[in-house]
XYZ file of C-alpha atoms in Angstrom:
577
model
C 149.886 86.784 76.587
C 151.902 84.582 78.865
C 151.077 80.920 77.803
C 152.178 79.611 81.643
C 150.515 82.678 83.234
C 148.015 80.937 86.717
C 144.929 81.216 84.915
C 142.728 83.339 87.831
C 140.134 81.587 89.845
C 136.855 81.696 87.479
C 133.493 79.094 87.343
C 133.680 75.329 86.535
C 132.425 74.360 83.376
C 129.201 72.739 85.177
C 128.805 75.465 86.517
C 128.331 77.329 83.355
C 126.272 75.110 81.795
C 123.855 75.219 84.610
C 123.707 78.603 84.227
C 123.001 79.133 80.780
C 120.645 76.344 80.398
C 118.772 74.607 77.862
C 117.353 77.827 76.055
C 120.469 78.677 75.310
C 123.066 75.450 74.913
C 121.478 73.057 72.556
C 124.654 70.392 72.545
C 127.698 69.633 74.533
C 130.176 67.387 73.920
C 133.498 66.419 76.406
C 135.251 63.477 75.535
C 137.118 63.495 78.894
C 134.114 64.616 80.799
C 133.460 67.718 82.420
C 135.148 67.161 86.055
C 137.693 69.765 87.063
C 137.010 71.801 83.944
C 137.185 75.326 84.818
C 136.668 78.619 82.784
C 138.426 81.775 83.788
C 137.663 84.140 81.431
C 136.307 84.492 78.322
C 137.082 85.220 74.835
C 135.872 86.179 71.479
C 137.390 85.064 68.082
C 136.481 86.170 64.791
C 137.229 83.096 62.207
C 139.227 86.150 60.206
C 141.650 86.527 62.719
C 144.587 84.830 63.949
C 143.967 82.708 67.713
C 145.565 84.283 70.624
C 147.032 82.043 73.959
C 144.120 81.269 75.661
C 144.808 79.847 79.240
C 141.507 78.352 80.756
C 139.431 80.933 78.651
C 136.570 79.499 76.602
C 136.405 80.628 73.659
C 132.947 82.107 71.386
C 133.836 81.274 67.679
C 131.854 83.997 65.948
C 131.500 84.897 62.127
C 131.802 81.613 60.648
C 129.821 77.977 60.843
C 129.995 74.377 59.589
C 133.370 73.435 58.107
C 134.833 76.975 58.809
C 134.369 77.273 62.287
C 135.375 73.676 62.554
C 138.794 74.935 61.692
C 138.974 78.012 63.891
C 137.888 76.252 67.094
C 140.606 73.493 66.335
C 142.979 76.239 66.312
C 141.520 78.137 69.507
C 141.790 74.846 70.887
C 145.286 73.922 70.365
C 146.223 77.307 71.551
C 145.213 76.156 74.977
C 141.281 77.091 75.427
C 139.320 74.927 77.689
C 136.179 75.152 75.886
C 134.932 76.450 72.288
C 131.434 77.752 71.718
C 130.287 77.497 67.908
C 126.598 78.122 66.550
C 124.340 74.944 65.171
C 122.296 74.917 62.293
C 120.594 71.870 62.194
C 121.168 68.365 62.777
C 124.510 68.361 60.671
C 125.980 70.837 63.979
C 125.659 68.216 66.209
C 127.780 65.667 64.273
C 130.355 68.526 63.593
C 130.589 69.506 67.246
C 131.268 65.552 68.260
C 133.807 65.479 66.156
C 135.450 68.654 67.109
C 135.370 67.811 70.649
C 137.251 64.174 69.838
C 139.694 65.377 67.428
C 140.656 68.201 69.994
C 139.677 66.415 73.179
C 138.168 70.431 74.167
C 134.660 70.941 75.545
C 132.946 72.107 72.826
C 129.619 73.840 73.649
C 127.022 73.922 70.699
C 124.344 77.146 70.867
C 121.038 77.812 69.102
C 121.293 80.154 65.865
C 119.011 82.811 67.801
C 121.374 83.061 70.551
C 123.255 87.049 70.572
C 127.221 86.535 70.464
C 126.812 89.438 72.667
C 124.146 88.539 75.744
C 126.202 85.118 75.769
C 129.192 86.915 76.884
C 127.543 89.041 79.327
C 125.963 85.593 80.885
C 129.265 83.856 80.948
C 131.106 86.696 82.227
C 128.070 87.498 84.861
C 128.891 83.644 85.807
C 132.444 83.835 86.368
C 132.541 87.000 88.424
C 129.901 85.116 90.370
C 132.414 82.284 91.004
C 135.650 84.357 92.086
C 133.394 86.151 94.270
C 132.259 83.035 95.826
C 135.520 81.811 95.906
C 136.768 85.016 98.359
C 137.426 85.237 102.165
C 134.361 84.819 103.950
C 134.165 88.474 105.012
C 133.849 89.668 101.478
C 131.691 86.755 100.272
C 128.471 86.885 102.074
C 126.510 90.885 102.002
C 124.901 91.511 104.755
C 122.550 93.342 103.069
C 121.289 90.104 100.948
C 120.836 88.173 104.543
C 118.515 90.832 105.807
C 116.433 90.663 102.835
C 116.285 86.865 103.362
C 115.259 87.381 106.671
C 112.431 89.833 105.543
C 110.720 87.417 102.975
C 111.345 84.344 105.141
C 109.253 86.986 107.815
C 106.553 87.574 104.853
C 106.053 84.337 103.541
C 106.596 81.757 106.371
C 109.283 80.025 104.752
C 112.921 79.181 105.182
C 114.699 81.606 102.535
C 117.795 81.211 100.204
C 119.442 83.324 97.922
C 120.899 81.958 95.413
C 123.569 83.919 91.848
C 123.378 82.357 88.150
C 125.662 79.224 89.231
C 123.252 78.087 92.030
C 125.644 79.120 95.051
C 124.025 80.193 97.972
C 124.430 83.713 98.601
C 122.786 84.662 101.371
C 119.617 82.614 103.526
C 117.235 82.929 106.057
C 118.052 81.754 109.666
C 116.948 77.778 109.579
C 113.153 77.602 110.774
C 111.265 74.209 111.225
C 110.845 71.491 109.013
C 114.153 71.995 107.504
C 114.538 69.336 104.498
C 117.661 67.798 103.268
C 117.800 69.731 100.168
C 118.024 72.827 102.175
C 120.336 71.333 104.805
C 123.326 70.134 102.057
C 122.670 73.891 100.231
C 123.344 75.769 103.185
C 126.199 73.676 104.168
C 128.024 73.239 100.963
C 126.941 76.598 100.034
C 125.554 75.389 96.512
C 122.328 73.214 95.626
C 124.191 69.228 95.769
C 124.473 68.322 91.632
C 122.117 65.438 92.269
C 119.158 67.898 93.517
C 120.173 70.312 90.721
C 119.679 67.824 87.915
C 116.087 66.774 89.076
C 115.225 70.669 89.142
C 116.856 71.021 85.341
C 115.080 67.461 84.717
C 111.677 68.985 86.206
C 112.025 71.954 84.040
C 112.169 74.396 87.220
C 115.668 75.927 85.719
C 113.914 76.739 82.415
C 111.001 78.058 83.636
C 112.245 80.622 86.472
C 114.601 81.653 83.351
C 111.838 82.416 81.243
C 110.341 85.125 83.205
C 109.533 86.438 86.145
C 106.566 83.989 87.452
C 106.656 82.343 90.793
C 107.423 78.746 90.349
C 105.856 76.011 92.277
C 107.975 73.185 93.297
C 105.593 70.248 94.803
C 106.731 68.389 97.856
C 108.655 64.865 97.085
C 108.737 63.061 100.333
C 110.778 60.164 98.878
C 113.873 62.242 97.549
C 113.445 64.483 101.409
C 112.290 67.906 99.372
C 109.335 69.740 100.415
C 107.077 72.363 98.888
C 109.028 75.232 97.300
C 108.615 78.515 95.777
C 111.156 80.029 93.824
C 111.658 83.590 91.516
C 114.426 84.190 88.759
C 116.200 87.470 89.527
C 117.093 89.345 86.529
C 118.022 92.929 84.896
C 116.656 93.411 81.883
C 117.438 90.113 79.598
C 120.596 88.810 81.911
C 120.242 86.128 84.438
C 121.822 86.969 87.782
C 119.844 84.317 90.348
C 117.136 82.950 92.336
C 115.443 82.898 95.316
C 113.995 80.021 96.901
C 111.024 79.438 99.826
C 111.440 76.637 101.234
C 107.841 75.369 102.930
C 108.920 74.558 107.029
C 106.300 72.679 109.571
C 103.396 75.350 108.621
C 101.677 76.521 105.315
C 103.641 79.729 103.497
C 101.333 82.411 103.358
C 98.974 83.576 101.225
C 100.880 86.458 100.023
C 104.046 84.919 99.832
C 104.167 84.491 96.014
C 103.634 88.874 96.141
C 106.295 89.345 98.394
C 108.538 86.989 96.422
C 107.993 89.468 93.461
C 109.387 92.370 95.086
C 111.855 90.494 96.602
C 113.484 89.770 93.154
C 113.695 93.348 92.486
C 115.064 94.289 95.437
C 117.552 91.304 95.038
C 118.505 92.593 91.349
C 120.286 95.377 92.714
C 121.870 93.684 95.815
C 123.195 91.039 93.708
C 124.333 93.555 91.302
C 125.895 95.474 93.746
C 127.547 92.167 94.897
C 129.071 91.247 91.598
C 130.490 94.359 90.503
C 131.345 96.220 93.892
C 130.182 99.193 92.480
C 126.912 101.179 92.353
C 124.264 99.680 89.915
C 121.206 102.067 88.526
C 119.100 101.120 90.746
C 121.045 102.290 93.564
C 121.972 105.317 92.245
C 117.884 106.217 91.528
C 117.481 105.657 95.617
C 120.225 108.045 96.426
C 119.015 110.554 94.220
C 115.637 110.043 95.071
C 116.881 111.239 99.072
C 118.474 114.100 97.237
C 115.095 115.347 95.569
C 113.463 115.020 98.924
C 116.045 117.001 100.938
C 115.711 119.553 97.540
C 119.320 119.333 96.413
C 118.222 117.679 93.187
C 115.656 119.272 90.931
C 112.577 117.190 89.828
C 112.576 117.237 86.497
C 116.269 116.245 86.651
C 115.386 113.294 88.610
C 112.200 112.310 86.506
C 114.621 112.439 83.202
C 117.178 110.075 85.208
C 114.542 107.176 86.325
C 112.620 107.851 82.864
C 109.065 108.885 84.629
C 106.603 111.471 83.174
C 107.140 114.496 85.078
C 103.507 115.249 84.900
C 101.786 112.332 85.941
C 100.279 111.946 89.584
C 102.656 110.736 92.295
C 102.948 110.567 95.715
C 105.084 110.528 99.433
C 104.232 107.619 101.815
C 106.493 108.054 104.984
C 107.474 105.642 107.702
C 108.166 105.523 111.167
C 109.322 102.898 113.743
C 107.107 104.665 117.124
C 110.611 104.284 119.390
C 112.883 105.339 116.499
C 110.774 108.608 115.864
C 109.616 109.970 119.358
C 108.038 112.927 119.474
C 110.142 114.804 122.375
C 113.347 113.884 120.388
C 111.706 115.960 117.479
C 113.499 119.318 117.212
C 111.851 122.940 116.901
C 110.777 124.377 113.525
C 114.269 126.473 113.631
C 116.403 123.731 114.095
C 119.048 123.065 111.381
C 119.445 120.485 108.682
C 122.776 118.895 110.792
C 120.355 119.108 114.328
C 117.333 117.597 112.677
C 119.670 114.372 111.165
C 121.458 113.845 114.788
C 118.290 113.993 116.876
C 116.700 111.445 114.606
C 118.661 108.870 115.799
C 119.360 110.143 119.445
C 116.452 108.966 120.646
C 117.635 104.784 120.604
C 121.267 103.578 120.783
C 122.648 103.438 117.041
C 122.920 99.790 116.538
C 119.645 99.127 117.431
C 118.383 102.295 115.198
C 120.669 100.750 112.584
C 119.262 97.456 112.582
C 115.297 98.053 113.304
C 115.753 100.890 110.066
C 116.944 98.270 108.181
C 114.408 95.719 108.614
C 111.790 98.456 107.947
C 113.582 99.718 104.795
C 114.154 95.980 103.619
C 109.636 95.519 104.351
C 109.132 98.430 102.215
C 111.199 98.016 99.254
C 109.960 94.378 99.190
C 106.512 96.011 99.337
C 107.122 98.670 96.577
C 108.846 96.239 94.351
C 105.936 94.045 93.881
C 103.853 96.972 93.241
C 105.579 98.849 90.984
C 109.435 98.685 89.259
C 109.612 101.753 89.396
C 108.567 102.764 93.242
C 111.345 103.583 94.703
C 112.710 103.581 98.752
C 115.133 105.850 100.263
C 115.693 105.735 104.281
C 116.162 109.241 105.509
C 117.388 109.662 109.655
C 114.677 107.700 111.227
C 112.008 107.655 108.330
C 111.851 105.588 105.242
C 110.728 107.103 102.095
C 108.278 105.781 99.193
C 108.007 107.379 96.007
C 105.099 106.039 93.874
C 105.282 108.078 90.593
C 102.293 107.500 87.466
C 99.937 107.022 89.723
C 96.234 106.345 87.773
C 94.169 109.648 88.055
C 91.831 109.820 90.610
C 92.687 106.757 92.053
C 96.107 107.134 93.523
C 95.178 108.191 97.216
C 93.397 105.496 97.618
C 95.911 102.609 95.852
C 99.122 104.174 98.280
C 96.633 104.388 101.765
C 96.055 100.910 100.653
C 99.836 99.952 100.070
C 100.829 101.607 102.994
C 98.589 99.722 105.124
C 99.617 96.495 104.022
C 103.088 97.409 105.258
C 102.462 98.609 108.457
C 100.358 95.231 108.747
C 103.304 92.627 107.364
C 105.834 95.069 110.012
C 103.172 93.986 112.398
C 102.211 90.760 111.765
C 105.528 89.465 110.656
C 108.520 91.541 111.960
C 106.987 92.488 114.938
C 107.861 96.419 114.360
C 105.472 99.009 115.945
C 105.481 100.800 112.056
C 103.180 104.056 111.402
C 103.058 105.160 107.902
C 102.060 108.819 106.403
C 100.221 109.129 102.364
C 100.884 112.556 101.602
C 98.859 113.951 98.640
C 98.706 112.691 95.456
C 100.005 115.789 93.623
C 100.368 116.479 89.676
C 103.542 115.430 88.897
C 107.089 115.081 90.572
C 107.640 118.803 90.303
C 105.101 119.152 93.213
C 106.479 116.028 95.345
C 107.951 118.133 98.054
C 104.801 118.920 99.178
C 103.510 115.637 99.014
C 106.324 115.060 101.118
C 105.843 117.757 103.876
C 102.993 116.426 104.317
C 103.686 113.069 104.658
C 106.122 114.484 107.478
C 103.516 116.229 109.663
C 100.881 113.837 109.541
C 103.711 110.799 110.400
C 104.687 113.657 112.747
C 101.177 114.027 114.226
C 100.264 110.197 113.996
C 103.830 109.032 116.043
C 103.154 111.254 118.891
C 99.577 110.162 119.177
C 100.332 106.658 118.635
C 96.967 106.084 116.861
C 95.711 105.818 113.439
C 98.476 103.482 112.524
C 97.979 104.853 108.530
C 96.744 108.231 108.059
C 96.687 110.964 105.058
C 96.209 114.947 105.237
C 92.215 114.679 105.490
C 92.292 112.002 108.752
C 94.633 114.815 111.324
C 94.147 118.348 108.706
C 92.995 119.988 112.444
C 96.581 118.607 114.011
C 98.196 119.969 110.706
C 96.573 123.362 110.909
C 97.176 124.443 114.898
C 100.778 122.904 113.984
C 101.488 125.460 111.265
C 99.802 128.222 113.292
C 101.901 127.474 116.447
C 105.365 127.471 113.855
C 104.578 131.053 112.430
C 103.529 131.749 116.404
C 107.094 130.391 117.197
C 108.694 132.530 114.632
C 106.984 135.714 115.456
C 107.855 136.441 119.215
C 105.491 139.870 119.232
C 102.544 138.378 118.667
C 102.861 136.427 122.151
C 100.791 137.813 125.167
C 102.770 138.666 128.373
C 99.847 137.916 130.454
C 100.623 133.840 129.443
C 104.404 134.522 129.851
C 103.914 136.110 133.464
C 101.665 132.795 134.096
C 104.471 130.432 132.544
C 106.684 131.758 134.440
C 104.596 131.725 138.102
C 103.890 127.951 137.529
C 107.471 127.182 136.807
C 108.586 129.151 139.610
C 106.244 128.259 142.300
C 104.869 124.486 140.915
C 101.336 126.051 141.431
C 99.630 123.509 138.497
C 97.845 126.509 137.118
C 98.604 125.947 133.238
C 97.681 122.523 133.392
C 94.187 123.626 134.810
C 93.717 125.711 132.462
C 95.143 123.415 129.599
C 92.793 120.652 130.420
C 89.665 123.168 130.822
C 89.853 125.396 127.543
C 90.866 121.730 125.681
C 87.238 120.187 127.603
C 85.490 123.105 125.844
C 84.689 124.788 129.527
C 83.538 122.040 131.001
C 84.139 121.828 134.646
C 83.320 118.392 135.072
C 85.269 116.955 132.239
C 88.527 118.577 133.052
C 88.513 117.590 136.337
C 88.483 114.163 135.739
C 91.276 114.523 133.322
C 93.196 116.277 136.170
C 92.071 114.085 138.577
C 91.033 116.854 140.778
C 87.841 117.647 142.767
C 85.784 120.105 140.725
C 86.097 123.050 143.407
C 90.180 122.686 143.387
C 90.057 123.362 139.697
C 87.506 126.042 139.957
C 90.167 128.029 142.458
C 93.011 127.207 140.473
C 91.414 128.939 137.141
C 89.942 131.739 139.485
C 93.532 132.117 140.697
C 95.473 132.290 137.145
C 92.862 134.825 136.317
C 93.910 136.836 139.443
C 97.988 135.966 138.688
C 98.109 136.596 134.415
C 95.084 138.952 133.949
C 93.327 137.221 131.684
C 89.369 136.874 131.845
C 88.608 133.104 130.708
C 84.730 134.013 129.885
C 86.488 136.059 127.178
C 86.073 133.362 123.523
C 88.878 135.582 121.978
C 91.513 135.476 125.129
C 90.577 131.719 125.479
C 91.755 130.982 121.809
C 95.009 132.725 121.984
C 95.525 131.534 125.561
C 95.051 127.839 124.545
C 97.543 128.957 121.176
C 100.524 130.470 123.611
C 100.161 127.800 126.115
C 100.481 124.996 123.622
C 103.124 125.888 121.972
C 105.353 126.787 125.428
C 104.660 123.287 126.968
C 105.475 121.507 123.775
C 102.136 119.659 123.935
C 101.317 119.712 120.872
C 101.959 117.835 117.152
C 105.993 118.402 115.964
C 105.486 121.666 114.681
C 106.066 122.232 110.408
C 107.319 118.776 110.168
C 108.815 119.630 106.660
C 111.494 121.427 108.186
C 112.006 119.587 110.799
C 112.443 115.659 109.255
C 115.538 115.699 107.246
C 116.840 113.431 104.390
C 120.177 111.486 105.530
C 122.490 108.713 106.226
């Protein structure tokens, strides 16, 4: 190694020690302090082998304590490392890392015996990678998909929102609300909690306590140091620390579910932040992506049930989504239409940005959503619809939890995003080699439920007469013969001569016969409807006293005006990008 190599750009020691915290560092001592002490990278040294150049790196001194790893960190240390790491035993540590640190004038950094050599390294290195990413160009430093998320809790708990990796930085935040304190304001702009503020926290035990799990922790309001009420989560994978996320309370009260939306929040953060750090895909992300696969059917089930470790034989279930002017029901195309067709209508139907953006703040509400119900729920966005997988459902009960779930999602889109959502529960089928038709269904009842406008939340059993005349009109659609060319002579007489005969007798076969009733949905005296009927009798042939004529009349008619349901929805909504 080049001894006069730049060291790269990497975390300052205070930094690191904020970081790791007190269940972790038991003992530091810096005889020259700890200002403008930066680590950037890190390195492991066994006491049996000989110390490398170490330019800025801090070094873990493993495989040897007391008196023995005295005498490796000296020499790690005069080979240039910034700081040494050594494991304490007991009081007899802390005198032996003050006097390493003054005969060397190196941080030294003394860690509980429990601490794992290895999960150290991945938090320091987590830590630095945090830290060069922070210190990028502004384009590549702040995801935009971290902001939106901020934006979607600040919607669901009625806070101010910040987002925060394992050195306290401020990664991404909600746009400033009222009642804005001064913690908040020097955050934002310095884009990192002020040292003073951060002390008090570590002082409070906040640090240790969002660390240890992951609880919501209360913050109470301290007028005289300018901080108000907070909420804040830890965000972590598995036993590594990657960051926080703070509510800030503004001029109102946060609401009552904020500390549930702040736990899905933190999963849904895990992967962003991953995603952040590492510029590549994390698990997490993968599992959505595959998850649109198995939807589409490109991916078989029980592949996808070994890859996010679920039972492939426990209940599970589809919930579907749907923005009402993302998904309207004219842009949906025919039961024939192809995969490419389907995936370009669903977004013709609004100007891409603004499909772009209004998808994304409904995918962000549901993944929130899904996170605090389950870890493993998982969210895919597909054309205009999102997605939600709920697999292990409890048996006999998992209708019933998902209508539930979804409703409280199409209420927070509501209530707190102001989207016009509609949301789908397909059936709760055996096991995830069945979810495609938990799906489908999903698909026409969002399909039915969209065009209607009304129930907001429905399953299979609330629109099963919708689904059923939509499946007959798609095998109706498919099988040209079995139309009557009585209704296609009366089609085509209306379209030709603008006569208003099929929607007379629309309106009067869908009014059960009644005279009266249909001619108030026509608007029409109740003698200019009688001669209309009398007069597509005379034009098609067809006798409308006759119960079997009427049905397949209504049938043909429906499905050539396109008045109906979208027709076998499970064709005709596509998974894509």
């Amino acid at each position: 190694m080049d001894e006069t190599a730049t060291p790269p750009a990497g975390a300052g020691i205070r930094q690191l020690l904020l970081a790791l915290g007190e269940p972790v560092v038991d003992l530091v001592a810096a005889p020259a302090g700890l200002e403008d002490v930066g680590v950037g990278d890190v390195a492991i040294l066994d006491a049996d082998e000989e110390p490398e150049p170490y330019q800025a790196h801090l070094v873990l001194i493993i495989g040897a304590r007391g008196r023995r790893a005295l005498r490796v960190a000296r020499a790690a240390a005069r080979r240039g490392a910034t700081a040494v790491v050594v494991k304490m035993d007991a009081d007899d540590g802390r005198e032996m890392v003050k006097e390493l640190a003054e005969d060397t004038g190196t941080v030294v950094i003394g860690i509980r015996p429990e601490v794992r050599w290895a999960h150290l390294d991945s938090l320091v290195r987590g830590v630095i990678a945090d830290a060069r990413r922070a210190g990028e160009p502004e384009s590549a430093e702040r995801p935009a998909d971290l902001f939106a998320l901020a934006e979607t809790v600040a919607a669901l708990t009625g806070g101010n929102i910040s987002i925060e990796d394992a050195t306290n930085r401020v990664v991404a935040y909600s746009r400033s609300g009222d009642g804005v304190d001064e913690l908040r304001r020097r955050s934002i702009l310095g884009w990192e909690g002020p040292a003073h503020y951060l002390s008090l926290l570590r002082e409070w035990g906040v640090f240790e306590r969002l660390r240890a799990g992951g609880e919501v922790v209360r913050v109470e309001e301290r007028a005289e140091l300018g901080i108000r009420r907070r909420l804040a989560i830890g965000i972590r994978v598995q036993d590594q620390w990657l960051g926080s996320i703070w509510v800030q309370e503004g001029s109102g009260p946060l609401s009552d579910t904020g500390e549930q939306a702040l736990v899905g929040a933190a999963r849904a953060a895990a992967l962003l932040l991953v995603r952040h750090r590492t510029g590549t895909p994390s698990d997490l992300q993968v599992e959505e992506a595959l998850l649109g696969r198995m939807l589409d059917g490109h991916i078989d089930p029980r592949t996808f049930a070994a890859r996010i470790g679920a039972e492939l034989t426990k209940p599970a279930a589809v919930v579907a989504f749907a923005l009402t002017d993302l998904a309207r029901p004219d842009s949906a195309p025919t039961a024939s239409a192809s995969t490419d067709s389907a995936r370009a209508d669903d977004s013709a139907c609004v100007d891409r940005p603004a499909f772009e953006l209004r998808r994304a703040e409904m995918t962000s509400l549901v993944t929130v959503h899904a996170g605090a119900y389950r870890r493993r729920a998982l969210v895919a966005a597909g054309g205009s619809r999102v997605y939600m997988l709920l697999p292990g459902l409890p048996e006999g009960a998992g209708e019933g939890i998902a209508a539930g779930l979804a409703g409280d999602i199409v209420r927070s889109a509501g209530q707190r995003l102001h989207l016009d959502v509609r949301a789908a529960v397909g059936s709760v089928v055996g096991g995830l080699d069945s979810i495609a038709a938990s799906k489908g269904e999903a698909d026409q009842v969002l399909g039915i439920i969209t065009r209607q406008g009304d129930p907001r939340v429905a399953t299979i059993a609330d629109v099963r007469s919708e689904v059923l005349v939509g499946e007959t009109l798609a095998l109706l659609e498919q099988h040209p013969r079995l139309r009557d060319p009585r209704i296609s002579l009366l089609l085509a007489h209306d379209r030709e001569h603008e006569g208003g005969l099929v929607p007379s007798v629309l309106a009067y076969l869908a009014s059960q016969f009644n005279m009266r009733a249909a001619a108030r949905l026509l608007h029409l005296h109740t003698n200019t409807l009688r001669y209309r009927l009398k007069r597509a009798e005379t034009i098609s042939g067809i006798d409308l006293a006759d119960p079997h004529q009427c049905l397949f009349a209504h049938l043909q008619l429906l499905l050539e005006t396109e008045t109906v349901p979208e027709r076998d929805a499970s064709q005709t909504s596509s998974y894509g990008h």
